[in-house]
mmCIF file of C-alpha atoms in Angstrom:
data_model
loop_
_atom_site.group_PDB
_atom_site.id
_atom_site.type_symbol
_atom_site.label_atom_id
_atom_site.label_comp_id
_atom_site.label_asym_id
_atom_site.label_seq_id
_atom_site.Cartn_x
_atom_site.Cartn_y
_atom_site.Cartn_z
ATOM 1 C CA ASN A 662 -24.176 14.558 18.312
ATOM 2 C CA SER A 663 -27.213 15.713 20.276
ATOM 3 C CA GLN A 664 -29.598 15.320 17.361
ATOM 4 C CA ASP A 665 -32.060 12.494 16.750
ATOM 5 C CA VAL A 666 -29.967 11.221 13.824
ATOM 6 C CA ILE A 667 -27.284 8.574 13.436
ATOM 7 C CA VAL A 668 -23.805 9.676 12.350
ATOM 8 C CA SER A 669 -22.072 6.891 10.410
ATOM 9 C CA GLU A 670 -19.007 8.658 9.013
ATOM 10 C CA VAL A 671 -16.999 11.843 9.428
ATOM 11 C CA THR A 672 -14.833 13.457 6.754
ATOM 12 C CA PHE A 673 -11.908 15.267 8.379
ATOM 13 C CA PRO A 674 -9.464 16.646 7.531
ATOM 14 C CA ARG A 675 -10.399 17.951 4.088
ATOM 15 C CA PHE A 676 -7.620 19.869 2.367
ATOM 16 C CA SER A 677 -7.886 22.043 -0.740
ATOM 17 C CA PHE A 678 -4.597 23.334 -2.147
ATOM 18 C CA ALA A 679 -4.566 25.871 -4.977
ATOM 19 C CA GLU A 680 -3.004 24.513 -8.158
ATOM 20 C CA LEU A 681 0.759 24.858 -8.418
ATOM 21 C CA LYS A 682 1.144 26.288 -11.916
ATOM 22 C CA SER A 683 4.652 24.948 -12.500
ATOM 23 C CA ALA A 684 4.988 22.379 -15.283
ATOM 24 C CA GLU A 685 6.903 20.270 -12.758
ATOM 25 C CA SER A 686 4.178 19.993 -10.101
ATOM 26 C CA LYS A 687 3.854 16.517 -8.564
ATOM 27 C CA LEU A 688 1.620 14.586 -6.169
ATOM 28 C CA VAL A 689 3.125 11.987 -3.812
ATOM 29 C CA TYR A 690 0.512 9.306 -3.085
ATOM 30 C CA PRO A 691 1.149 6.325 -0.733
ATOM 31 C CA HIS A 692 0.146 3.395 -2.945
ATOM 32 C CA MET A 693 2.399 0.319 -2.468
ATOM 33 C CA SER A 694 5.961 1.737 -2.658
ATOM 34 C CA GLY A 695 4.600 5.156 -3.611
ATOM 35 C CA ILE A 696 3.213 6.842 -6.737
ATOM 36 C CA LEU A 697 4.347 10.140 -8.252
ATOM 37 C CA ASP A 698 1.648 11.836 -10.359
ATOM 38 C CA ARG A 699 2.782 14.722 -12.548
ATOM 39 C CA ASN A 700 0.569 17.823 -12.872
ATOM 40 C CA PRO A 701 -2.236 16.203 -10.852
ATOM 41 C CA VAL A 702 -4.666 19.135 -11.080
ATOM 42 C CA GLU A 703 -4.278 19.706 -14.816
ATOM 43 C CA ASN A 704 -4.618 15.946 -15.414
ATOM 44 C CA LYS A 705 -7.635 15.714 -13.068
ATOM 45 C CA ILE A 706 -6.052 12.889 -11.109
ATOM 46 C CA LYS A 707 -8.349 10.671 -9.005
ATOM 47 C CA ARG A 708 -7.010 8.257 -6.385
ATOM 48 C CA GLU A 709 -8.683 6.725 -3.357
ATOM 49 C CA GLY A 710 -8.562 3.718 -1.067
ATOM 50 C CA PHE A 711 -8.663 2.315 2.448
ATOM 51 C CA TYR A 712 -5.858 2.786 4.940
ATOM 52 C CA PRO A 713 -4.112 0.679 6.207
ATOM 53 C CA SER A 714 -3.571 -1.503 3.142
ATOM 54 C CA GLY A 715 -1.138 -1.964 0.289
ATOM 55 C CA ARG A 716 -3.326 0.417 -1.696
ATOM 56 C CA VAL A 717 -2.842 3.114 0.958
ATOM 57 C CA CYS A 718 0.132 2.267 3.159
ATOM 58 C CA MET A 719 0.820 5.630 4.846
ATOM 59 C CA GLN A 720 -1.218 8.491 6.297
ATOM 60 C CA PHE A 721 0.267 11.346 4.286
ATOM 61 C CA ALA A 722 0.446 12.895 0.843
ATOM 62 C CA ALA A 723 2.501 15.747 -0.593
ATOM 63 C CA TYR A 724 2.121 18.280 -3.399
ATOM 64 C CA TYR A 725 5.165 20.162 -4.660
ATOM 65 C CA ASP A 726 7.006 21.838 -7.502
ATOM 66 C CA ASN A 727 10.407 23.516 -7.834
ATOM 67 C CA ALA A 728 9.388 26.392 -5.533
ATOM 68 C CA THR A 729 6.784 25.052 -3.074
ATOM 69 C CA GLY A 730 6.316 21.863 -1.095
ATOM 70 C CA ILE A 731 3.142 21.050 0.862
ATOM 71 C CA TYR A 732 3.033 18.060 3.218
ATOM 72 C CA CYS A 733 -0.372 17.028 4.584
ATOM 73 C CA ALA A 734 -1.341 14.136 6.826
ATOM 74 C CA PHE A 735 -3.901 12.576 9.135
ATOM 75 C CA GLU A 736 -1.616 11.476 11.952
ATOM 76 C CA ASP A 737 -3.207 8.631 13.923
ATOM 77 C CA PRO A 738 -0.749 6.804 16.228
ATOM 78 C CA LEU A 739 -3.023 3.711 16.283
ATOM 79 C CA ALA A 740 -3.434 3.459 12.483
ATOM 80 C CA ARG A 741 -7.208 3.033 12.583
ATOM 81 C CA THR A 742 -9.228 2.414 9.416
ATOM 82 C CA LYS A 743 -9.806 5.415 7.165
ATOM 83 C CA PHE A 744 -10.605 6.185 3.531
ATOM 84 C CA ILE A 745 -8.542 8.711 1.586
ATOM 85 C CA SER A 746 -9.722 10.495 -1.552
ATOM 86 C CA VAL A 747 -7.441 12.646 -3.732
ATOM 87 C CA SER A 748 -8.653 14.509 -6.802
ATOM 88 C CA GLY A 749 -7.575 17.341 -9.052
ATOM 89 C CA LYS A 750 -10.547 19.603 -9.805
ATOM 90 C CA HIS A 751 -11.758 23.215 -9.612
ATOM 91 C CA ASN A 752 -8.158 24.454 -10.074
ATOM 92 C CA ALA A 753 -7.128 22.785 -6.828
ATOM 93 C CA LEU A 754 -5.849 19.542 -5.391
ATOM 94 C CA GLU A 755 -8.406 18.185 -2.924
ATOM 95 C CA ILE A 756 -7.399 15.598 -0.306
ATOM 96 C CA SER A 757 -9.834 14.249 2.284
ATOM 97 C CA TRP A 758 -9.893 11.529 4.951
ATOM 98 C CA LYS A 759 -13.083 9.748 5.979
ATOM 99 C CA SER A 760 -13.451 7.925 9.315
ATOM 100 C CA TYR A 761 -16.187 5.379 10.029
ATOM 101 C CA ILE A 762 -18.236 5.241 13.218
ATOM 102 C CA GLY A 763 -19.358 2.031 14.882
ATOM 103 C CA ILE A 764 -23.124 2.099 15.402
ATOM 104 C CA PRO A 765 -24.762 -0.056 18.110
ATOM 105 C CA ALA A 766 -27.620 -2.178 16.782
ATOM 106 C CA GLU A 767 -30.088 -0.479 19.131
ATOM 107 C CA SER A 768 -28.938 3.064 18.311
ATOM 108 C CA ARG A 769 -31.686 5.531 17.435
ATOM 109 C CA GLY A 770 -29.477 8.546 17.086
ATOM 110 C CA GLY A 771 -27.373 10.835 19.186
ATOM 111 C CA ASN A 772 -24.276 8.632 18.841
ATOM 112 C CA SER A 773 -20.923 10.251 19.528
ATOM 113 C CA PHE A 774 -17.554 10.291 17.818
ATOM 114 C CA GLN A 775 -14.083 11.507 18.715
ATOM 115 C CA ILE A 776 -11.656 12.188 15.882
ATOM 116 C CA ASN A 777 -8.866 9.603 16.002
ATOM 117 C CA GLY A 778 -5.918 11.603 14.781
ATOM 118 C CA LYS A 779 -4.471 15.045 14.121
ATOM 119 C CA CYS A 780 -4.582 17.142 10.967
ATOM 120 C CA ALA A 781 -1.056 18.146 9.915
ATOM 121 C CA VAL A 782 0.096 20.588 7.226
ATOM 122 C CA GLU A 783 3.711 21.616 6.742
ATOM 123 C CA LEU A 784 5.647 23.516 4.087
ATOM 124 C CA PHE A 785 8.937 21.977 2.998
ATOM 125 C CA ASP A 786 11.743 22.312 0.476
ATOM 126 C CA GLY A 787 12.578 19.276 -1.619
ATOM 127 C CA ASP A 788 10.756 16.367 -3.206
ATOM 128 C CA TRP A 789 9.041 13.072 -2.336
ATOM 129 C CA PHE A 790 11.987 11.929 -0.206
ATOM 130 C CA ASP A 791 11.898 15.020 2.005
ATOM 131 C CA ALA A 792 8.128 14.670 2.453
ATOM 132 C CA GLY A 793 8.664 11.051 3.503
ATOM 133 C CA GLN A 794 11.217 12.170 6.099
ATOM 134 C CA ILE A 795 8.605 14.440 7.716
ATOM 135 C CA TYR A 796 6.249 11.476 8.038
ATOM 136 C CA LYS A 797 9.054 9.256 9.320
ATOM 137 C CA LYS A 798 9.891 11.722 12.095
ATOM 138 C CA TRP A 799 6.275 11.672 13.248
ATOM 139 C CA LEU A 800 6.212 7.855 13.161
ATOM 140 C CA ALA A 801 9.310 7.644 15.347
ATOM 141 C CA ARG A 802 7.828 10.140 17.792
ATOM 142 C CA GLU A 803 4.230 8.901 18.153
ATOM 143 C CA ALA A 804 3.272 5.775 16.162
ATOM 144 C CA LYS A 805 2.466 2.818 18.442
ATOM 145 C CA TRP A 806 3.702 0.307 15.848
ATOM 146 C CA TRP A 807 7.091 1.975 15.274
ATOM 147 C CA ILE A 808 10.022 -0.405 15.756
ATOM 148 C CA LYS A 809 13.082 1.467 16.960
ATOM 149 C CA ASP A 810 15.548 -1.417 16.739
ATOM 150 C CA ILE A 811 17.530 -1.382 13.499
ATOM 151 C CA PRO A 812 18.261 -3.776 11.875
ATOM 152 C CA ARG A 813 15.003 -5.714 12.079
ATOM 153 C CA THR A 814 16.404 -9.046 13.213
ATOM 154 C CA ASP A 815 12.978 -10.702 13.041
ATOM 155 C CA SER A 816 13.352 -10.617 9.221
ATOM 156 C CA PRO A 817 16.102 -12.425 7.241
ATOM 157 C CA GLU A 818 19.068 -10.300 6.225
ATOM 158 C CA TRP A 819 18.461 -10.824 2.503
ATOM 159 C CA PHE A 820 14.859 -9.671 2.939
ATOM 160 C CA ARG A 821 15.907 -6.527 4.818
ATOM 161 C CA ASN A 822 18.567 -5.517 2.330
ATOM 162 C CA LEU A 823 16.762 -5.939 -1.002
ATOM 163 C CA PRO A 824 16.607 -2.539 -2.751
ATOM 164 C CA LEU A 825 13.700 -3.415 -5.049
ATOM 165 C CA TRP A 826 10.623 -5.658 -5.236
ATOM 166 C CA GLY A 827 8.665 -6.321 -8.408
ATOM 167 C CA LEU A 828 5.105 -7.604 -8.642
ATOM 168 C CA CYS A 829 4.757 -10.395 -11.220
ATOM 169 C CA LEU A 830 1.762 -12.361 -12.500
ATOM 170 C CA SER A 831 2.684 -15.677 -14.085
ATOM 171 C CA PRO A 832 0.031 -18.415 -14.346
ATOM 172 C CA ASN A 833 1.856 -21.019 -16.508
ATOM 173 C CA SER A 834 5.266 -22.305 -17.616
ATOM 174 C CA GLN A 835 5.340 -20.098 -20.721
ATOM 175 C CA THR A 836 4.810 -16.896 -18.750
ATOM 176 C CA ASP A 837 7.317 -18.202 -16.184
ATOM 177 C CA MET A 838 9.999 -18.009 -18.892
ATOM 178 C CA GLU A 839 8.949 -14.468 -19.761
ATOM 179 C CA MET A 840 9.054 -13.543 -16.075
ATOM 180 C CA ILE A 841 12.581 -14.939 -15.716
ATOM 181 C CA LYS A 842 13.776 -12.985 -18.756
ATOM 182 C CA SER A 843 12.217 -9.701 -17.583
ATOM 183 C CA ALA A 844 13.515 -10.120 -14.026
ATOM 184 C CA GLU A 845 17.015 -10.967 -15.287
ATOM 185 C CA ASN A 846 17.069 -7.876 -17.524
ATOM 186 C CA LEU A 847 16.044 -5.691 -14.584
ATOM 187 C CA ARG A 848 18.587 -7.399 -12.328
ATOM 188 C CA GLN A 849 21.370 -6.644 -14.806
ATOM 189 C CA TYR A 850 20.159 -3.073 -15.301
ATOM 190 C CA ILE A 851 20.207 -2.096 -11.616
ATOM 191 C CA GLY A 852 23.264 -4.228 -10.826
ATOM 192 C CA LEU A 853 21.815 -5.329 -7.473
ATOM 193 C CA PRO A 854 19.742 -8.243 -6.163
ATOM 194 C CA LEU A 855 15.969 -7.839 -6.331
ATOM 195 C CA GLY A 856 12.838 -9.653 -5.248
ATOM 196 C CA ILE A 857 9.714 -10.868 -7.021
ATOM 197 C CA HIS A 858 6.311 -10.924 -5.365
ATOM 198 C CA TRP A 859 4.832 -13.734 -7.469
ATOM 199 C CA TYR A 860 1.108 -13.927 -8.133
ATOM 200 C CA LEU A 861 -0.552 -16.998 -9.731
ATOM 201 C CA TRP A 862 2.173 -19.489 -8.791
ATOM 202 C CA ASN A 863 -0.506 -21.806 -7.402
ATOM 203 C CA ASP A 864 -2.348 -24.549 -9.296
ATOM 204 C CA THR A 865 -6.044 -23.612 -9.376
ATOM 205 C CA VAL A 866 -6.917 -26.966 -10.975
ATOM 206 C CA LYS A 867 -5.657 -28.901 -7.951
ATOM 207 C CA ALA A 868 -7.422 -26.695 -5.422
ATOM 208 C CA ASP A 869 -9.440 -23.534 -5.168
ATOM 209 C CA TRP A 870 -8.791 -20.577 -2.873
ATOM 210 C CA PRO A 871 -7.979 -20.546 0.035
ATOM 211 C CA HIS A 872 -5.887 -23.693 -0.605
ATOM 212 C CA PHE A 873 -2.605 -23.044 -2.382
ATOM 213 C CA TYR A 874 -0.697 -25.824 -4.141
ATOM 214 C CA PRO A 875 2.298 -24.964 -6.341
ATOM 215 C CA ARG A 876 2.266 -25.648 -10.060
ATOM 216 C CA ASP A 877 4.639 -28.385 -11.241
ATOM 217 C CA THR A 878 7.200 -25.926 -12.666
ATOM 218 C CA VAL A 879 7.300 -23.524 -9.705
ATOM 219 C CA GLN A 880 10.247 -25.170 -7.949
ATOM 220 C CA GLU A 881 12.367 -25.175 -11.103
ATOM 221 C CA THR A 882 11.465 -21.575 -11.932
ATOM 222 C CA THR A 883 12.262 -20.448 -8.391
ATOM 223 C CA LYS A 884 15.652 -22.162 -8.471
ATOM 224 C CA THR A 885 16.508 -20.501 -11.791
ATOM 225 C CA LEU A 886 15.580 -17.087 -10.423
ATOM 226 C CA GLN A 887 17.603 -17.585 -7.240
ATOM 227 C CA GLU A 888 20.678 -18.541 -9.237
ATOM 228 C CA LYS A 889 20.397 -15.177 -10.995
ATOM 229 C CA GLY A 890 20.266 -13.215 -7.717
ATOM 230 C CA ILE A 891 16.493 -12.852 -7.791
ATOM 231 C CA TYR A 892 14.533 -13.731 -4.632
ATOM 232 C CA VAL A 893 10.973 -15.040 -4.681
ATOM 233 C CA LYS A 894 8.083 -14.396 -2.327
ATOM 234 C CA PRO A 895 4.920 -16.345 -3.271
ATOM 235 C CA TYR A 896 1.744 -14.299 -2.940
ATOM 236 C CA ILE A 897 -0.925 -15.606 -0.557
ATOM 237 C CA ASP A 898 -4.034 -13.681 0.448
ATOM 238 C CA SER A 899 -5.417 -15.804 3.241
ATOM 239 C CA ARG A 900 -4.794 -15.600 6.971
ATOM 240 C CA LEU A 901 -7.184 -17.817 8.948
ATOM 241 C CA TRP A 902 -9.988 -20.113 7.830
ATOM 242 C CA ASN A 903 -11.801 -23.339 8.624
ATOM 243 C CA VAL A 904 -10.295 -26.144 6.579
ATOM 244 C CA LEU A 905 -12.530 -28.600 4.757
ATOM 245 C CA ASP A 906 -10.209 -29.955 2.083
ATOM 246 C CA GLY A 907 -11.569 -30.617 -1.365
ATOM 247 C CA LYS A 908 -11.956 -28.634 -4.523
ATOM 248 C CA MET A 909 -14.714 -26.034 -4.727
ATOM 249 C CA LYS A 910 -16.317 -26.748 -1.342
ATOM 250 C CA LYS A 911 -18.244 -23.621 -0.429
ATOM 251 C CA GLU A 912 -17.421 -24.200 3.222
ATOM 252 C CA ASP A 913 -13.768 -23.443 2.413
ATOM 253 C CA TRP A 914 -14.711 -19.792 2.116
#
């Protein structure tokens, strides 16, 4: 950037794929465990979010039908922060990645930027699983965070082997009973153990965020779930903070 302006963000790559006319066209989008949107252009789908996060957990997307598969990615081995936007419009599926540029406080323009990944497009045969295998091969080859040792012995065996996690919100004893019933029905349906990522298990009357104290019925509910082959992981958002105990102290934030 040789101009007397400040560049704060760069959008690259920006893909535009002509609409696949098949009634079975699908978009693979990396939200949580993955989302499959049917006919994304016709339905004018709109998805976006920051990577890396649970909302965008991988650096690829895929668009396919029974005849054509298109894999596209922004392959950054260091997983630096980006913003993905996916939309169905103008008879096409548009996918773009935005990178942000650090700007020194004294900058008056002419700041530079080097793109922090590679644009990748590949045709494939198959579905969401096959697209995921393309991404996995790249991870194993270049990603700095890739762990080659399998199994992951730094995680408990039960945690590694669970085939399914469910996200549950249960703020009181009544909804706890509903959660147990729903989880048990799902457990019986799939015939395998499963896990619950439990939101609102903490008592907000005893303490405000970021302090987490369990509600009185949490231990009993957890025991009941475990007896039914259902594992529990309590949700917690915080990582590090200064601790000044006491309800609603602003300093806790």
